[in-house]
Tab-separated table of C-alpha atoms in Angstrom:
chain	number	residue	atom	x	y	z
J	21	ASP	CA	-7.591	2.257	-10.179
J	22	ASN	CA	-10.109	0.989	-7.583
J	23	GLU	CA	-11.306	4.528	-6.963
J	24	GLN	CA	-11.751	5.127	-10.683
J	25	LYS	CA	-13.780	1.936	-11.036
J	26	SER	CA	-15.874	2.833	-7.983
J	27	ALA	CA	-16.564	6.341	-9.259
J	28	GLU	CA	-17.565	5.059	-12.695
J	29	PHE	CA	-19.760	2.368	-11.156
J	30	ALA	CA	-21.483	4.874	-8.879
J	31	ILE	CA	-22.358	7.110	-11.820
J	32	LYS	CA	-23.492	4.140	-13.890
J	33	ILE	CA	-25.985	2.857	-11.315
J	34	LEU	CA	-27.559	6.240	-10.551
J	35	PRO	CA	-30.957	6.683	-12.178
J	36	GLU	CA	-31.010	9.009	-15.191
J	37	ASN	CA	-33.554	11.310	-13.552
J	38	THR	CA	-31.692	11.648	-10.234
J	39	SER	CA	-31.434	15.057	-8.630
J	40	LEU	CA	-27.944	14.174	-7.385
J	41	ASP	CA	-24.985	15.919	-8.984
J	42	LYS	CA	-23.222	13.064	-10.784
J	43	ASP	CA	-20.045	15.088	-11.341
J	44	ARG	CA	-19.872	15.886	-7.638
J	45	ILE	CA	-20.294	12.236	-6.674
J	46	TYR	CA	-17.555	11.285	-9.105
J	47	GLN	CA	-15.226	13.973	-7.673
J	48	LEU	CA	-15.916	12.908	-4.091
J	49	ILE	CA	-15.040	9.292	-4.791
J	50	MET	CA	-11.915	10.267	-6.723
J	51	ALA	CA	-10.784	12.433	-3.776
J	52	THR	CA	-10.158	9.178	-1.881
J	53	LYS	CA	-7.514	8.126	-4.413
J	54	ASN	CA	-4.717	10.429	-3.244
J	55	HIS	CA	-6.385	11.659	-0.070
J	56	HIS	CA	-5.896	15.303	-1.053
J	57	PRO	CA	-9.126	17.300	-0.809
J	58	SER	CA	-9.738	20.365	-2.912
J	59	GLY	CA	-10.678	22.277	0.222
J	60	ASN	CA	-14.300	21.187	0.251
J	61	ASP	CA	-15.545	20.048	3.666
J	62	ASP	CA	-17.454	17.115	2.153
J	63	GLU	CA	-14.235	15.796	0.620
J	64	LYS	CA	-12.359	16.242	3.893
J	65	TRP	CA	-14.937	14.208	5.809
J	66	LEU	CA	-15.113	11.515	3.131
J	67	ILE	CA	-11.317	11.147	3.073
J	68	ASP	CA	-11.233	10.900	6.864
J	69	PHE	CA	-13.893	8.187	6.832
J	70	ASP	CA	-11.943	6.382	4.102
J	71	LEU	CA	-8.771	6.448	6.245
J	72	LYS	CA	-10.506	5.550	9.516
J	73	ILE	CA	-9.208	1.967	9.214
J	74	LEU	CA	-5.693	3.271	9.912
J	75	SER	CA	-6.712	4.060	13.487
J	76	LYS	CA	-8.356	0.767	14.437
J	77	ASN	CA	-6.968	-1.255	17.319
J	78	TRP	CA	-3.860	-3.163	16.308
J	79	ASN	CA	-5.594	-6.537	15.813
J	80	ASP	CA	-8.176	-5.043	13.430
J	81	TYR	CA	-5.511	-3.023	11.645
J	82	GLU	CA	-3.402	-6.154	11.218
J	83	VAL	CA	-6.359	-7.934	9.567
J	84	TYR	CA	-6.693	-4.923	7.238
J	85	PHE	CA	-3.062	-4.854	6.097
J	86	LYS	CA	-2.993	-8.634	5.689
J	87	GLN	CA	-6.004	-8.302	3.376
J	88	ILE	CA	-4.099	-5.720	1.350
J	89	ARG	CA	-1.110	-8.060	1.193
J	90	LYS	CA	-3.397	-10.852	-0.017
J	91	GLU	CA	-4.743	-8.549	-2.749
J	92	TYR	CA	-1.160	-8.082	-3.988
J	93	SER	CA	-0.054	-11.669	-3.343
J	94	ILE	CA	1.238	-12.090	-6.899
J	95	TYR	CA	4.224	-9.930	-5.893
J	96	PRO	CA	7.014	-11.383	-3.759
J	97	ASP	CA	7.838	-9.602	-0.520
J	98	PHE	CA	10.970	-7.974	-1.873
J	99	LEU	CA	8.831	-6.108	-4.429
J	100	TYR	CA	5.703	-5.546	-2.353
J	101	ASN	CA	7.288	-4.435	0.916
J	102	PRO	CA	9.240	-1.402	-0.368
J	103	GLY	CA	6.187	-0.176	-2.295
J	104	ARG	CA	3.894	-0.605	0.704
J	105	LYS	CA	6.487	1.015	2.962
J	106	LYS	CA	6.706	4.025	0.643
J	107	ALA	CA	2.917	4.381	0.579
J	108	LEU	CA	2.756	4.230	4.380
J	109	GLN	CA	5.603	6.696	4.852
J	110	HIS	CA	3.673	9.114	2.656
J	111	PHE	CA	1.085	9.403	5.445
J	112	LEU	CA	3.728	10.004	8.105
J	113	GLU	CA	5.452	12.738	6.087
J	114	HIS	CA	2.444	15.031	6.403
J	115	GLU	CA	1.700	17.082	9.470
J	116	HIS	CA	-1.697	15.373	9.707
J	117	ILE	CA	-3.134	12.158	8.325
J	118	TYR	CA	-6.702	13.298	8.848
J	119	GLN	CA	-8.312	16.358	7.309
J	120	THR	CA	-10.769	17.318	10.055
J	121	GLU	CA	-10.093	18.367	13.640
J	122	THR	CA	-12.556	15.741	14.875
J	123	PHE	CA	-10.631	12.869	13.298
J	124	ARG	CA	-7.269	14.358	14.262
J	125	ASP	CA	-8.271	14.607	17.893
J	126	LYS	CA	-9.789	11.132	18.067
J	127	TYR	CA	-7.701	9.011	15.708
J	128	GLU	CA	-4.431	10.627	14.574
J	129	GLN	CA	-2.140	9.188	17.258
J	130	GLN	CA	-3.378	5.601	16.888
J	131	ALA	CA	-3.154	5.792	13.087
J	132	ARG	CA	0.456	6.973	13.273
J	133	GLU	CA	1.358	4.198	15.717
J	134	ASN	CA	-0.246	1.539	13.512
J	135	ILE	CA	1.479	2.791	10.380
J	136	GLN	CA	4.872	2.883	12.101
J	137	LYS	CA	4.383	-0.602	13.479
J	138	GLU	CA	3.450	-1.949	10.042
J	139	ILE	CA	6.521	-0.294	8.505
J	140	GLU	CA	8.693	-2.024	11.106
J	141	SER	CA	7.089	-5.367	10.301
J	142	LEU	CA	7.821	-4.835	6.596
J	143	LYS	CA	11.494	-4.202	7.346
J	144	SER	CA	11.908	-7.389	9.352
J	145	CYS	CA	10.040	-9.411	6.746
J	146	CYS	CA	12.402	-8.301	3.973
J	147	ALA	CA	15.456	-9.117	6.038
J	148	LYS	CA	14.193	-12.642	6.711
J	149	THR	CA	13.361	-13.305	3.054
J	150	CYS	CA	16.846	-12.757	1.728
J	151	ALA	CA	18.778	-14.183	4.647
J	152	ASP	CA	16.898	-17.485	4.600
J	153	ILE	CA	18.565	-19.505	1.844
J	154	ASP	CA	16.030	-22.303	2.309
J	155	LEU	CA	13.436	-20.123	0.576
J	156	GLY	CA	15.172	-20.932	-2.682
J	157	PHE	CA	15.227	-17.311	-3.853
J	158	LEU	CA	16.636	-17.361	-7.367
J	159	LEU	CA	17.614	-14.718	-9.905
J	160	ASP	CA	17.481	-15.648	-13.569
J	161	MET	CA	20.640	-14.196	-15.112
J	162	THR	CA	20.118	-15.849	-18.513
J	163	SER	CA	18.201	-12.963	-20.088
J	164	ASN	CA	19.777	-9.673	-21.093
J	165	THR	CA	16.435	-7.952	-21.619
J	166	ASN	CA	14.862	-8.357	-18.199
J	167	LEU	CA	15.377	-9.780	-14.758
J	168	ARG	CA	13.090	-12.653	-13.848
J	169	ILE	CA	12.639	-13.613	-10.239
J	170	ARG	CA	11.495	-17.025	-9.083
J	171	LEU	CA	10.620	-18.051	-5.560
J	172	THR	CA	10.734	-21.799	-5.069
J	173	GLY	CA	10.593	-24.197	-2.196
J	174	THR	CA	13.825	-25.872	-3.182
J	175	SER	CA	17.404	-24.896	-2.645
J	176	THR	CA	18.517	-26.698	-5.818
J	177	ILE	CA	20.011	-24.114	-8.161
J	178	PRO	CA	19.194	-24.692	-11.859
J	179	ALA	CA	21.744	-23.702	-14.492
J	180	GLY	CA	21.735	-19.970	-15.203
J	181	PHE	CA	20.486	-18.984	-11.761
J	182	VAL	CA	22.261	-17.574	-8.725
J	183	GLN	CA	21.074	-18.087	-5.197
J	184	CYS	CA	20.328	-15.274	-2.786
J	185	PRO	CA	23.485	-14.229	-0.945
J	186	SER	CA	24.323	-15.612	2.443
J	187	PRO	CA	23.259	-13.593	5.490
J	188	ALA	CA	26.701	-11.970	5.591
J	189	SER	CA	26.351	-10.476	2.098
J	190	SER	CA	23.766	-8.305	0.400
J	191	ILE	CA	22.010	-7.801	-2.892
J	192	THR	CA	20.821	-4.488	-4.308
J	193	LEU	CA	17.847	-4.391	-6.664
J	194	SER	CA	16.658	-1.340	-8.586
J	195	VAL	CA	13.206	-1.872	-10.007
J	196	ALA	CA	9.979	-0.026	-10.686
J	197	SER	CA	7.502	-1.262	-8.144
J	198	PRO	CA	4.458	-2.888	-9.741
J	199	VAL	CA	2.482	-1.854	-6.660
J	200	SER	CA	3.184	1.880	-6.732
J	201	ASN	CA	4.824	2.159	-10.180
J	202	ILE	CA	7.519	4.265	-8.506
J	203	PRO	CA	11.181	3.296	-9.029
J	204	PHE	CA	13.069	2.253	-5.913
J	205	THR	CA	16.340	0.707	-4.938
J	206	GLU	CA	16.472	-1.713	-2.063
J	207	THR	CA	19.447	-3.494	-0.505
J	208	TYR	CA	18.948	-6.844	1.206
């Protein structure tokens, strides 16, 4: 969605009489959406520059992923974390994150380490959320049409709600992630 908006904005602000190929500019920006180039060297370089943040030192990378988390702060961890984890694992499933030899040689290893470390932090965060009853994690079981989740700062349980299981038990949720729009099942 951000890439689409950026591509449309770029075309909109270009002067009518520009000698630049507007379709090409649009295609280049859209190539950063899924990070799959069509084989064009320009797209490969642009994608690599777009993904350069993945290879920053850990402190800078941590600032980056915390900014992403802030962007999606309307979603509780139990929804955000599996979607983010899936997106990150997508990078690790490929032989290379970067498209060009230059970026692979200079940045591939650090990017993979950062991604793996973030995935590990997402796992531990989910475990803490459900195990900590003081968070007041509540499931609304009063509606047959949908499942509403509320996070509160109280451990008082209103009528019609059930509290998150104790650390010795688990809960399994199957939902479509609002972050990635991909269905997932997660056990806590």
